[in-house]
CSV table of C-alpha atoms and ligand atoms in Angstrom, one decimal:
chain,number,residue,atom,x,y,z
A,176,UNK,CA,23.0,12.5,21.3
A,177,UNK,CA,20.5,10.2,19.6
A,178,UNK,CA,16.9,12.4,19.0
A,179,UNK,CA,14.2,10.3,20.2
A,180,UNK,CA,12.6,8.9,16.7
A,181,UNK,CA,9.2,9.5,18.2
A,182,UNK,CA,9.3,12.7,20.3
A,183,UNK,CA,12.0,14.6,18.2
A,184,UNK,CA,9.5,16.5,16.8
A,185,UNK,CA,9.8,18.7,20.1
A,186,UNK,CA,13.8,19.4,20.1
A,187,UNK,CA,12.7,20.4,16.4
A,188,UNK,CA,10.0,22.7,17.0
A,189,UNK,CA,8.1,20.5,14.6
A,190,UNK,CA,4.5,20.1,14.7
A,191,UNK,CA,3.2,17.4,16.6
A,192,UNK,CA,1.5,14.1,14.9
A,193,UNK,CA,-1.9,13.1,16.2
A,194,UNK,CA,-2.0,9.7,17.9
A,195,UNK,CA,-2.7,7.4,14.8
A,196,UNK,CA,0.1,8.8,13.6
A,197,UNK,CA,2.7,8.5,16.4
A,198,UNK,CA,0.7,4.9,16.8
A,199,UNK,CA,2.2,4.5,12.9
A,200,UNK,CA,5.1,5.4,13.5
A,201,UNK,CA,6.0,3.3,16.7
A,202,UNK,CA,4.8,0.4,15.0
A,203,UNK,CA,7.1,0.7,11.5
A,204,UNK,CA,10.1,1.7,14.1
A,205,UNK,CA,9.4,-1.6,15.7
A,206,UNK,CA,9.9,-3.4,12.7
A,207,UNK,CA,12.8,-1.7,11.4
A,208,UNK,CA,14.0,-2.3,14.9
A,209,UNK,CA,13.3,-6.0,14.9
A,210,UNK,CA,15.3,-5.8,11.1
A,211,UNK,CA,18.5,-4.3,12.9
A,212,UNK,CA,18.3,-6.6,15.7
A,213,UNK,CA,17.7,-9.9,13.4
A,214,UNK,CA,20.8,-8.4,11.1
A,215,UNK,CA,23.2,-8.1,13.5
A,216,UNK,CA,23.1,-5.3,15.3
A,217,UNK,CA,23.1,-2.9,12.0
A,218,UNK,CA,21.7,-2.5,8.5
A,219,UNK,CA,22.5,-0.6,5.7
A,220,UNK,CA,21.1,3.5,5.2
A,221,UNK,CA,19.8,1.8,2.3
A,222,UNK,CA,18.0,-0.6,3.6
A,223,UNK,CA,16.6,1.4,6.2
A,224,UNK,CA,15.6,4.2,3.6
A,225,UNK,CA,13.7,1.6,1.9
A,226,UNK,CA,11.5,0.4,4.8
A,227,UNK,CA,11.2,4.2,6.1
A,228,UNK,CA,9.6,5.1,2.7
A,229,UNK,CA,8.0,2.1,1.1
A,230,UNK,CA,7.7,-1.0,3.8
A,231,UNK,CA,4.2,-2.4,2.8
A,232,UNK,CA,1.3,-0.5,4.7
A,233,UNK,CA,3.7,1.4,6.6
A,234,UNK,CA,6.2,3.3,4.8
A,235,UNK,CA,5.8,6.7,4.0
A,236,UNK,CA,5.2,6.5,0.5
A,237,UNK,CA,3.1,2.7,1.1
A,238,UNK,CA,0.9,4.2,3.8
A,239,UNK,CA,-1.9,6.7,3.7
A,240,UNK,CA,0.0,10.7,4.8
A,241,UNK,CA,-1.1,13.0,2.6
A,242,UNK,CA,2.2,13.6,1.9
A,243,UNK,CA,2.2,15.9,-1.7
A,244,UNK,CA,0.7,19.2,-1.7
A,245,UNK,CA,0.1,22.1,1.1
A,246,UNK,CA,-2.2,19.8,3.3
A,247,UNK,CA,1.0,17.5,2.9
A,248,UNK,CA,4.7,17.8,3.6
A,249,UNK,CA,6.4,19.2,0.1
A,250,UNK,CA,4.9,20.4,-3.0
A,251,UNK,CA,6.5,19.1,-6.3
A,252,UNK,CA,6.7,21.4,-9.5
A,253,UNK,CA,3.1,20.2,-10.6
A,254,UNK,CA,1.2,20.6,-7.9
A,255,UNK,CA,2.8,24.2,-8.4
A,256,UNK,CA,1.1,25.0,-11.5
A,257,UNK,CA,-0.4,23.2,-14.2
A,258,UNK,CA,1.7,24.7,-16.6
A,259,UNK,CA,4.3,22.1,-16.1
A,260,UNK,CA,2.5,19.2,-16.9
A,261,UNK,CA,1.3,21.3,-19.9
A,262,UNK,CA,5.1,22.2,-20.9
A,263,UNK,CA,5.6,18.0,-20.3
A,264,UNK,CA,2.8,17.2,-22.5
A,265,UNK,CA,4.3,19.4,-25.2
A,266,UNK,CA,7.7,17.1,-24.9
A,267,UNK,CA,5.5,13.9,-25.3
A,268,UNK,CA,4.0,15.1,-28.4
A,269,UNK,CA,7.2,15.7,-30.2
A,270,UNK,CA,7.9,12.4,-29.5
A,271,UNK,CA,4.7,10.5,-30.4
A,272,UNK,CA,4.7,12.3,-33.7
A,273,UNK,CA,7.9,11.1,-34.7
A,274,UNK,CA,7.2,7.5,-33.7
A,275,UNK,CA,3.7,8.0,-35.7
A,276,UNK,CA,2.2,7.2,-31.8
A,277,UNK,CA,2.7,4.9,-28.7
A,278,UNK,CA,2.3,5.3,-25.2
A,279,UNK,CA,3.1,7.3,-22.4
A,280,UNK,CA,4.7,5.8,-18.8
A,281,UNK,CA,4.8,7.9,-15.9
A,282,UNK,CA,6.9,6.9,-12.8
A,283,UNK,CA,6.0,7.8,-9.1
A,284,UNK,CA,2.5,9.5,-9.7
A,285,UNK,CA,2.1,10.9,-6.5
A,286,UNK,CA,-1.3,12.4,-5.7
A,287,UNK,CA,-2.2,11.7,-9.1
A,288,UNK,CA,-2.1,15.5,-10.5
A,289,UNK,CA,0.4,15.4,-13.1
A,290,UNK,CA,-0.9,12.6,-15.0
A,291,UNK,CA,-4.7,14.4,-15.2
A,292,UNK,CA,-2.8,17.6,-16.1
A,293,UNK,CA,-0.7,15.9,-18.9
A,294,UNK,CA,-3.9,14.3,-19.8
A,295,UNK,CA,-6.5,17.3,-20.5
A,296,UNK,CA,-3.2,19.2,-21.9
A,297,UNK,CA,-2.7,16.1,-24.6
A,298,UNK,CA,-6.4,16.0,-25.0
A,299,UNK,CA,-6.8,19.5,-25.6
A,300,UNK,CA,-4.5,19.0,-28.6
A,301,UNK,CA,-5.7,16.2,-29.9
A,302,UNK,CA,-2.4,14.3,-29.1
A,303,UNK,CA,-3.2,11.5,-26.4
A,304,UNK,CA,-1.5,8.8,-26.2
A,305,UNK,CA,-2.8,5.3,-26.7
A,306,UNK,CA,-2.1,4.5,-23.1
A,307,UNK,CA,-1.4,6.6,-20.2
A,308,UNK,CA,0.5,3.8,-17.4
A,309,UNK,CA,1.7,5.1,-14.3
A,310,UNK,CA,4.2,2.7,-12.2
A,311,UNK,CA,3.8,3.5,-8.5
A,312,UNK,CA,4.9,1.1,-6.1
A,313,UNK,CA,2.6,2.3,-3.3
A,314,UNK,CA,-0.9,0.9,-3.3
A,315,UNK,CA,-2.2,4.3,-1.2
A,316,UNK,CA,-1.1,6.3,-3.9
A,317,UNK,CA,-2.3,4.7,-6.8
A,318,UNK,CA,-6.0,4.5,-5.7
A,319,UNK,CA,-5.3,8.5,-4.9
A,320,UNK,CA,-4.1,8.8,-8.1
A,321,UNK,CA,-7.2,7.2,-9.5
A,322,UNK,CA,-9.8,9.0,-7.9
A,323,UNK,CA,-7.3,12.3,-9.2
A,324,UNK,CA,-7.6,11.2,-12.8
A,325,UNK,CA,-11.8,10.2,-12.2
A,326,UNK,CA,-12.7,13.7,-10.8
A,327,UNK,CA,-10.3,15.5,-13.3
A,328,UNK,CA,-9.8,14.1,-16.6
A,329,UNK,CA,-12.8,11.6,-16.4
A,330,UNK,CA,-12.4,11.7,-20.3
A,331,UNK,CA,-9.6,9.8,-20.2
A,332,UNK,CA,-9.7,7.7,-17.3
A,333,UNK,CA,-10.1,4.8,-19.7
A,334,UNK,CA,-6.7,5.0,-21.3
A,335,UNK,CA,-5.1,4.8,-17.7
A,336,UNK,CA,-3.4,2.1,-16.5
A,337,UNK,CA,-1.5,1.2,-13.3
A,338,UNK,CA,1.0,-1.2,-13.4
A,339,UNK,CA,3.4,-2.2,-10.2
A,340,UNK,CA,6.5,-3.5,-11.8
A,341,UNK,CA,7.9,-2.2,-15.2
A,342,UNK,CA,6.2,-3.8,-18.6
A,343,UNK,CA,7.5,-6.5,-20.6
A,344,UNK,CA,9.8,-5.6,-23.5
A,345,UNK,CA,8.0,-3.3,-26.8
A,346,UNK,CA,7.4,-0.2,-25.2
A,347,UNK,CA,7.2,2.5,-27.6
A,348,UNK,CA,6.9,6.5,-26.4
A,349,UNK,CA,7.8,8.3,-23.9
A,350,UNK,CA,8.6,7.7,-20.3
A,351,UNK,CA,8.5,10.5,-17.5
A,352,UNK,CA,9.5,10.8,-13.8
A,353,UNK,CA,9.2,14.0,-12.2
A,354,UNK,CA,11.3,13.7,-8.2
A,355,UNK,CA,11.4,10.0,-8.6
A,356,UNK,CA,14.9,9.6,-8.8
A,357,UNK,CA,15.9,11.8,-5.4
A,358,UNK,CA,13.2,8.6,-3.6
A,359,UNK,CA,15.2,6.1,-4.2
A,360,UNK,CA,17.3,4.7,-1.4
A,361,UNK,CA,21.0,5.8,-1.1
A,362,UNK,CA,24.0,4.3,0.9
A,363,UNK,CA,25.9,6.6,3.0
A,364,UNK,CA,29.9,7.5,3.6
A,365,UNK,CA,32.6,8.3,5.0
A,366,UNK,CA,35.9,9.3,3.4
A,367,UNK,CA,38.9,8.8,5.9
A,368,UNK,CA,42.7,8.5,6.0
A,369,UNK,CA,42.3,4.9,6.9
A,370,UNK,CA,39.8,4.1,4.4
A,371,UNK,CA,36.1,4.4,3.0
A,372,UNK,CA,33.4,3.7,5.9
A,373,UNK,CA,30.0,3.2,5.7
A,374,UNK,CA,27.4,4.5,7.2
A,375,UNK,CA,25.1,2.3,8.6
A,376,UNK,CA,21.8,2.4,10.9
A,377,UNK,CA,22.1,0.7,14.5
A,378,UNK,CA,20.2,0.9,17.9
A,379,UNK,CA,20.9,3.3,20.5
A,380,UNK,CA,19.2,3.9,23.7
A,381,UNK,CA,16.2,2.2,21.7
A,382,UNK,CA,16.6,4.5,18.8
A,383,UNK,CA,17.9,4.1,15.5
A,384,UNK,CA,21.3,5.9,15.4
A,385,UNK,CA,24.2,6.4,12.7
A,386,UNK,CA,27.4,3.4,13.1
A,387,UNK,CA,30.3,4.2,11.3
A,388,UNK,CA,32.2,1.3,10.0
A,389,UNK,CA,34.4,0.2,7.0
A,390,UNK,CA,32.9,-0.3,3.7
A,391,UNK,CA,32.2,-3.6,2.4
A,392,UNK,CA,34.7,-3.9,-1.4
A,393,UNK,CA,31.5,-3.0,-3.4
A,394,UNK,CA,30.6,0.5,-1.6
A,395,UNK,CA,34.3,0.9,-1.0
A,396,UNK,CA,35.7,0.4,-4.8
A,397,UNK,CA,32.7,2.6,-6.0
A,398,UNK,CA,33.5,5.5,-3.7
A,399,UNK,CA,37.1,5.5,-4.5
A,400,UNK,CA,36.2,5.5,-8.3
A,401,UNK,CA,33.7,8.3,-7.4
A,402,UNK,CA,37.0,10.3,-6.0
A,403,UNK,CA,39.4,9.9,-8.7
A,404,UNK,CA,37.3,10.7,-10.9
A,405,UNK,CA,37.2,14.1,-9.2
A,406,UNK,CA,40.6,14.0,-8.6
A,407,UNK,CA,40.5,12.8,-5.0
A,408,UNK,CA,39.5,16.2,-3.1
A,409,UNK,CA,37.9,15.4,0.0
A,410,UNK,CA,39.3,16.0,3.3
A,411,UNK,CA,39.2,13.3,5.9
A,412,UNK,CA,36.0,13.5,7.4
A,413,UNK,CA,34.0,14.1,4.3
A,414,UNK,CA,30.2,12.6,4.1
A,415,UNK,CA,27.9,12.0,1.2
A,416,UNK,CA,26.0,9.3,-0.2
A,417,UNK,CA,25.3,7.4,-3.8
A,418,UNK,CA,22.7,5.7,-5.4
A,419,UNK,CA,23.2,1.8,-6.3
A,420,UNK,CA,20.2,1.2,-7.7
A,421,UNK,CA,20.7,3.8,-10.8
A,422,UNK,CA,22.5,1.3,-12.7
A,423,UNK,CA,19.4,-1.7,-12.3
A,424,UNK,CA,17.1,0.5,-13.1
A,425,UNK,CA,18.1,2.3,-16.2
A,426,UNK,CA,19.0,-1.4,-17.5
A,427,UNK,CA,15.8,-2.9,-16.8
A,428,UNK,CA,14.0,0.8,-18.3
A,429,UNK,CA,16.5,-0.1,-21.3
A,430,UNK,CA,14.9,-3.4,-21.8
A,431,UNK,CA,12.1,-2.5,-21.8
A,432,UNK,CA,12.0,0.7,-23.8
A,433,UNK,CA,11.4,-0.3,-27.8
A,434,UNK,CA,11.6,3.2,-28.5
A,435,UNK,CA,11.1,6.4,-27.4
A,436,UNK,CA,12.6,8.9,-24.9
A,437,UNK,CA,12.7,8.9,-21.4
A,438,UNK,CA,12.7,12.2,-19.5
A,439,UNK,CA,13.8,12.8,-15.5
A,440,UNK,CA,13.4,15.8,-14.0
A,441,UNK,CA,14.7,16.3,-10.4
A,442,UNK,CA,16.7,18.4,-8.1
A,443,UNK,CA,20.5,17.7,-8.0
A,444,UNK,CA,23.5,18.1,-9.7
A,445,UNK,CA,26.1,17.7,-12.3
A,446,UNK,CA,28.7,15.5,-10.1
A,447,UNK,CA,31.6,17.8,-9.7
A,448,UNK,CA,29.4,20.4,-8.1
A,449,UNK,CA,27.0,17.3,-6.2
A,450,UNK,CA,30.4,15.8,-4.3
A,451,UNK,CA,32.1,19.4,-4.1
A,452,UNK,CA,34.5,19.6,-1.6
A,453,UNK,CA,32.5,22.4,0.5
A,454,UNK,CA,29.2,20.1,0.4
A,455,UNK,CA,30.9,17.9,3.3
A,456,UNK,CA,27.5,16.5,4.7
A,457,UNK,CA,25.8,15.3,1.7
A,458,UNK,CA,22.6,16.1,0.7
A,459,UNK,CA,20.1,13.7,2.8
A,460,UNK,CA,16.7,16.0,3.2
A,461,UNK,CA,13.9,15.1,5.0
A,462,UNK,CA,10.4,17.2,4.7
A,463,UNK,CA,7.9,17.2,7.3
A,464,UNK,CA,4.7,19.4,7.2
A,465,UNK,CA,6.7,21.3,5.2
A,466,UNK,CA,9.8,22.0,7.3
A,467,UNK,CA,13.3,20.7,5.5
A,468,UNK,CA,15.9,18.9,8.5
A,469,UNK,CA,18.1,16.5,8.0
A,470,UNK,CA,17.3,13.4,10.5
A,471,UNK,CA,16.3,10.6,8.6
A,472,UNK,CA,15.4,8.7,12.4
A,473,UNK,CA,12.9,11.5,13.0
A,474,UNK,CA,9.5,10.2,12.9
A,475,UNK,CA,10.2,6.8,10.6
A,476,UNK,CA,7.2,6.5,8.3
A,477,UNK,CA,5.8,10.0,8.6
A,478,UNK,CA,8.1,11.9,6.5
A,479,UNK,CA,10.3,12.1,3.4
A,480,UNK,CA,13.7,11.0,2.8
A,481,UNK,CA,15.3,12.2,-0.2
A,482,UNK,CA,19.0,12.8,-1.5
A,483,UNK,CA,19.8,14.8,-4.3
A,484,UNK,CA,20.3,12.9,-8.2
A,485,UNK,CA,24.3,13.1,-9.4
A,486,UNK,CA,23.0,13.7,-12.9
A,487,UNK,CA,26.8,12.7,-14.4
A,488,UNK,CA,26.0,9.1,-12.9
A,489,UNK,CA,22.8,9.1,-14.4
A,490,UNK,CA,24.1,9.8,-17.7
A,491,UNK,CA,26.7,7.4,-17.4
A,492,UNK,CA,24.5,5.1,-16.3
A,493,UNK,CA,21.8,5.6,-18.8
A,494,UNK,CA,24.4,5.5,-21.6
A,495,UNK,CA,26.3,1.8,-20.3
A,496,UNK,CA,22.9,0.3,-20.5
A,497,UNK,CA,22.2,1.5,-24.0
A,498,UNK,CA,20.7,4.9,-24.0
A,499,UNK,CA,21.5,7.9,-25.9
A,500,UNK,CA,22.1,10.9,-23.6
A,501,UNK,CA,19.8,13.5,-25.8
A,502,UNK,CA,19.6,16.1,-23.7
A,503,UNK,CA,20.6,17.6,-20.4
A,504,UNK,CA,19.4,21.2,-18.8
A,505,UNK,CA,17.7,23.2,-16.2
A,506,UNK,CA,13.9,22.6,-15.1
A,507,UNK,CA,13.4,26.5,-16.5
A,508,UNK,CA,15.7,26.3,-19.8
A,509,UNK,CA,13.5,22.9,-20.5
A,510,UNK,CA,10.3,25.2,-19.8
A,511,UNK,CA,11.0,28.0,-21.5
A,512,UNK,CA,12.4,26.1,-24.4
A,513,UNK,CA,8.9,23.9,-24.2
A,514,UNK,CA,6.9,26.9,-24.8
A,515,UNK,CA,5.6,27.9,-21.3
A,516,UNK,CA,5.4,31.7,-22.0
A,517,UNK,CA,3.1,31.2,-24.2
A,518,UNK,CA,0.5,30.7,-22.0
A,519,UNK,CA,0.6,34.2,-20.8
A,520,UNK,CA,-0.2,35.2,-24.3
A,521,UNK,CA,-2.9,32.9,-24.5
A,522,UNK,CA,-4.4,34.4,-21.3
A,523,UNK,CA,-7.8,35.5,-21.5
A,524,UNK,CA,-7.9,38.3,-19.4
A,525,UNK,CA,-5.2,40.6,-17.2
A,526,UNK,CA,-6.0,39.1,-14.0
A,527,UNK,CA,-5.9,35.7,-15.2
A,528,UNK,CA,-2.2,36.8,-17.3
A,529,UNK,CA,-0.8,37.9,-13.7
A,530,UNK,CA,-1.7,34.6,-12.3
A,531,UNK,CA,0.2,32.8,-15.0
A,532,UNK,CA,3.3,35.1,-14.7
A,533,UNK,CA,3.9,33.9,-11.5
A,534,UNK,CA,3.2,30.2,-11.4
A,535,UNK,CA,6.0,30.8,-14.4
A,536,UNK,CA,8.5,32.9,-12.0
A,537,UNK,CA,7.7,29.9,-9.3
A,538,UNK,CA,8.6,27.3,-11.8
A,539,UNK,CA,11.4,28.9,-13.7
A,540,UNK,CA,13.2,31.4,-11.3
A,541,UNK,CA,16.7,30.7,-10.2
A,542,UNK,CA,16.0,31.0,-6.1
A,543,UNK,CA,12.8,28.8,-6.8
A,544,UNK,CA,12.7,25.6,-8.9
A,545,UNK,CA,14.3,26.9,-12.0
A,546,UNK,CA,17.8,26.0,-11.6
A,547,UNK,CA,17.8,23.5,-8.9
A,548,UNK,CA,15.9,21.0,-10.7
A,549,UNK,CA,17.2,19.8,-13.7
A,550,UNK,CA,15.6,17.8,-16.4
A,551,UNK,CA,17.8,14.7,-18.4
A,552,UNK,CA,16.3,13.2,-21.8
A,553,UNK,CA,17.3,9.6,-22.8
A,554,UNK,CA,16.7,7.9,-26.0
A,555,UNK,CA,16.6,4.8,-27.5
A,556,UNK,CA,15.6,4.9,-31.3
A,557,UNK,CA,14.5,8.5,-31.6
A,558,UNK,CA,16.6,11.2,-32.8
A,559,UNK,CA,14.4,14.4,-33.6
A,560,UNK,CA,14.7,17.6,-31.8
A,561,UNK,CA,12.8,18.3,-28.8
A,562,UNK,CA,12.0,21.6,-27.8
A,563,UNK,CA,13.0,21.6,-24.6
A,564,UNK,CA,16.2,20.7,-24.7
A,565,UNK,CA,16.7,23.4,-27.6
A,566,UNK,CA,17.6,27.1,-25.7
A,567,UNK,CA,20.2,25.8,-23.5
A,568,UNK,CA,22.4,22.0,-23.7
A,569,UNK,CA,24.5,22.0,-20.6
A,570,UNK,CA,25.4,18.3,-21.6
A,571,UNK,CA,29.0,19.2,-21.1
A,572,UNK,CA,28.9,20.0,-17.5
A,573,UNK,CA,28.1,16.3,-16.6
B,106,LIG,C1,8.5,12.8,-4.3
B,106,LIG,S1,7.3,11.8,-4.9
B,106,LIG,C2,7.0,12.6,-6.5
B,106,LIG,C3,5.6,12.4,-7.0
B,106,LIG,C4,5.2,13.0,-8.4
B,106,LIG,N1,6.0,12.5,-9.4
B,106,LIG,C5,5.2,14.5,-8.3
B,106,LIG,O1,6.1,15.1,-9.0
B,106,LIG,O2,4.4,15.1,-7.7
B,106,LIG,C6,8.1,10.3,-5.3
B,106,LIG,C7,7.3,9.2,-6.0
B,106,LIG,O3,8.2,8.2,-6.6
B,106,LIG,C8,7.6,7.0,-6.3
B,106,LIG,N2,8.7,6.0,-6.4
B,106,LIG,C9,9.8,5.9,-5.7
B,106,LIG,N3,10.6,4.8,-6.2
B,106,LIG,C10,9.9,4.3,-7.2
B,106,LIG,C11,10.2,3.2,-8.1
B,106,LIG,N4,11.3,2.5,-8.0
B,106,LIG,N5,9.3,3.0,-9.1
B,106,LIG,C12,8.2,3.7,-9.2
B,106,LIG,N6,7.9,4.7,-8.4
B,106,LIG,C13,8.7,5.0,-7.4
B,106,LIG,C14,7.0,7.2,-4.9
B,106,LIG,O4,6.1,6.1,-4.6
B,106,LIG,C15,6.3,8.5,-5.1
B,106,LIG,O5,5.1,8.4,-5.8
């Protein structure tokens, strides 16, 4: 049975929107409504992902939710703590040094915090960057962002840029995107005896609702490649999903990187583990005030979409369009390998040393972010060590 887009909230025991934004949400269903309709009767997860999150003015990430932080519906690793940012910052500076400077390009700011964090950290040190851009495709977000970096790193407000597309070629630093990757939209499958299907968003009752039908050659010849590669071990009935739009944009990040590294941390796996035979249903995950589900229909516009990053197609990705594949470990390895116990030492007092230890233990422990995120380093023209990337390489689990 289809869950009412609008009113699912109550079979979920989520907590009810307020009437602007049901009103929001009614009117971005219409539209993706009207898209089906004007397609044919379906569309593409995709597609539908894409106008969930990021239709102009409406989409989740284009519209005004708070979205990021406890008022919002998730909290990402530096809204946790400063510390990350600071452990980031530490990475960036490696870098600049060995290219004697250059710039630093942040994808996906969200509410603005890490750049203000990496900021003061990189000011603190002496080490800022000549230019601090952040690429966000949502309008909403950037001016957040802004008024972030105003209140708390005023100093160097004048060094940030925003920038909606990716810059012309000559980019020289380091480029960062913390949960970036795991936005971007997927397209959804079906392994079966009689072939691959897709599965695609139509209408039912009124609602959106999952269609299963067979792939088109493109999604079809990619998934079988995806199971050979694994030695073919799914059982009929087996879902998951995979990201298109990897290979574009690490080509188009290739271009336009002169030199420097580029660094992605975000939850998900190498691929044997990400398409394991036990993980039948994929990894789609939604967040709403908080709550984790897996309906993408529920409330269209209101909450996030995400799917897990297969890190091996990254890599392979990365390294077809040009990159170097520097580095490859867990979100705590990275930290601890970036210096972030220090910071306890560098406490001025016990209470304030307690505090640190556990924004560390939230960061870095295995049940918490430590080992479900995962950070990847790319480079193009830069070959000196970076700290992170220096306690533990798992490199060949991809
Ligand atoms: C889950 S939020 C993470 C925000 C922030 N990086 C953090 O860690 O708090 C995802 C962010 O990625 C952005 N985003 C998604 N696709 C993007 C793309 N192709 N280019 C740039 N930003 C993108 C969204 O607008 C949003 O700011």
């Amino acid at each position: 049975m289809a869950t009412d887009a609008i009113s699912g909230h109550r079979a979920f025991g989520l907590p009810p929107p307020g009437d602007a934004a049901l009103a929001h949400s009614r009117e971005l269903l219409d539209r993706i409504l009207d898209e089906i309709r004007e397609s044919g009767g379906e569309i593409g997860f995709d597609r539908y992902m894409q106008m969930a999150l990021y239709a102009p003015g409406l989409g989740y990430y284009s519209a005004g939710a708070e979205k990021l932080g406890e008022r919002g519906d998730f909290v990402t690793a530096p809204e946790v703590s400063p510390l990350f940012s600071a452990c980031l910052a530490h990475q960036c500076v490696e870098v600049l040094r060995e290219l004697g400077g250059g710039n630093i390009l942040e994808f996906g700011g969200g509410s603005g915090t890490m750049a203000a964090d990496m900021l003061n950290a990189l000011g603190d040190t002496g080490s800022l960057p000549g230019a601090y851009a952040i690429l966000e495709v949502s309008g909403d977000l950037r001016e957040r962002q802004r008024r972030q970096v105003a209140s708390r790193a005023a100093a160097h407000l004048e060094r940030t840029h925003w920038q909606d597309a990716l810059p012309g070629p000559g980019f020289r630093g380091v480029v960062v995107a913390n949960e970036m990757l795991d936005a971007m939209p997927v397209c959804c499958f079906r392994w079966e005896q009689r072939g691959v299907l897709e599965r695609r968003v139509g209408i039912g009752d009124g609602q959106p609702v999952w269609r299963t039908g067979l792939a088109d050659p493109a999604l079809r010849s990619l998934v079988t490649d995806l199971s050979a590669s694994l030695g073919n071990p799914w059982e009929p009935g087996y879902e998951s999903e995979l990201n298109p739009g990897l290979g574009p944009w690490l080509e188009a990040l290739y271009h336009a990187v002169d030199a420097g590294v580029v660094l992605l941390i975000d939850y998900g796996y190498p691929r044997a583990e990400y398409y394991h035979p036990q993980r039948r249903e994929g990894t789609l995950l939604c967040h709403y005030r908080h709550r984790a589900h897996d309906d993408p229909f529920f409330l269209p516009g209101l909450q996030d979409i995400s799917a897990n990053v297969d890190f091996t197609a990254v890599a392979e990705a990365a390294v077809a369009a040009g990159f170097a594949l520097q580095g490859f470990t867990t979100q705590a390895q990275f930290l601890l390998g970036a210096g972030i116990t220090g910071f306890v030492e560098r406490a001025g007092d016990d209470l304030e040393r307690i505090h640190v230890a556990q924004q560390i233990k939230r960061l870095t422990l295995p049940g918490e972010m430590g080992d479900r995120f995962h950070v990847m380093a790319l480079s193009k023209g830069v070959t000196g060590r970076l700290s992170g990337f220096s306690l533990r390489d798992f490199r060949n689990r991809l």
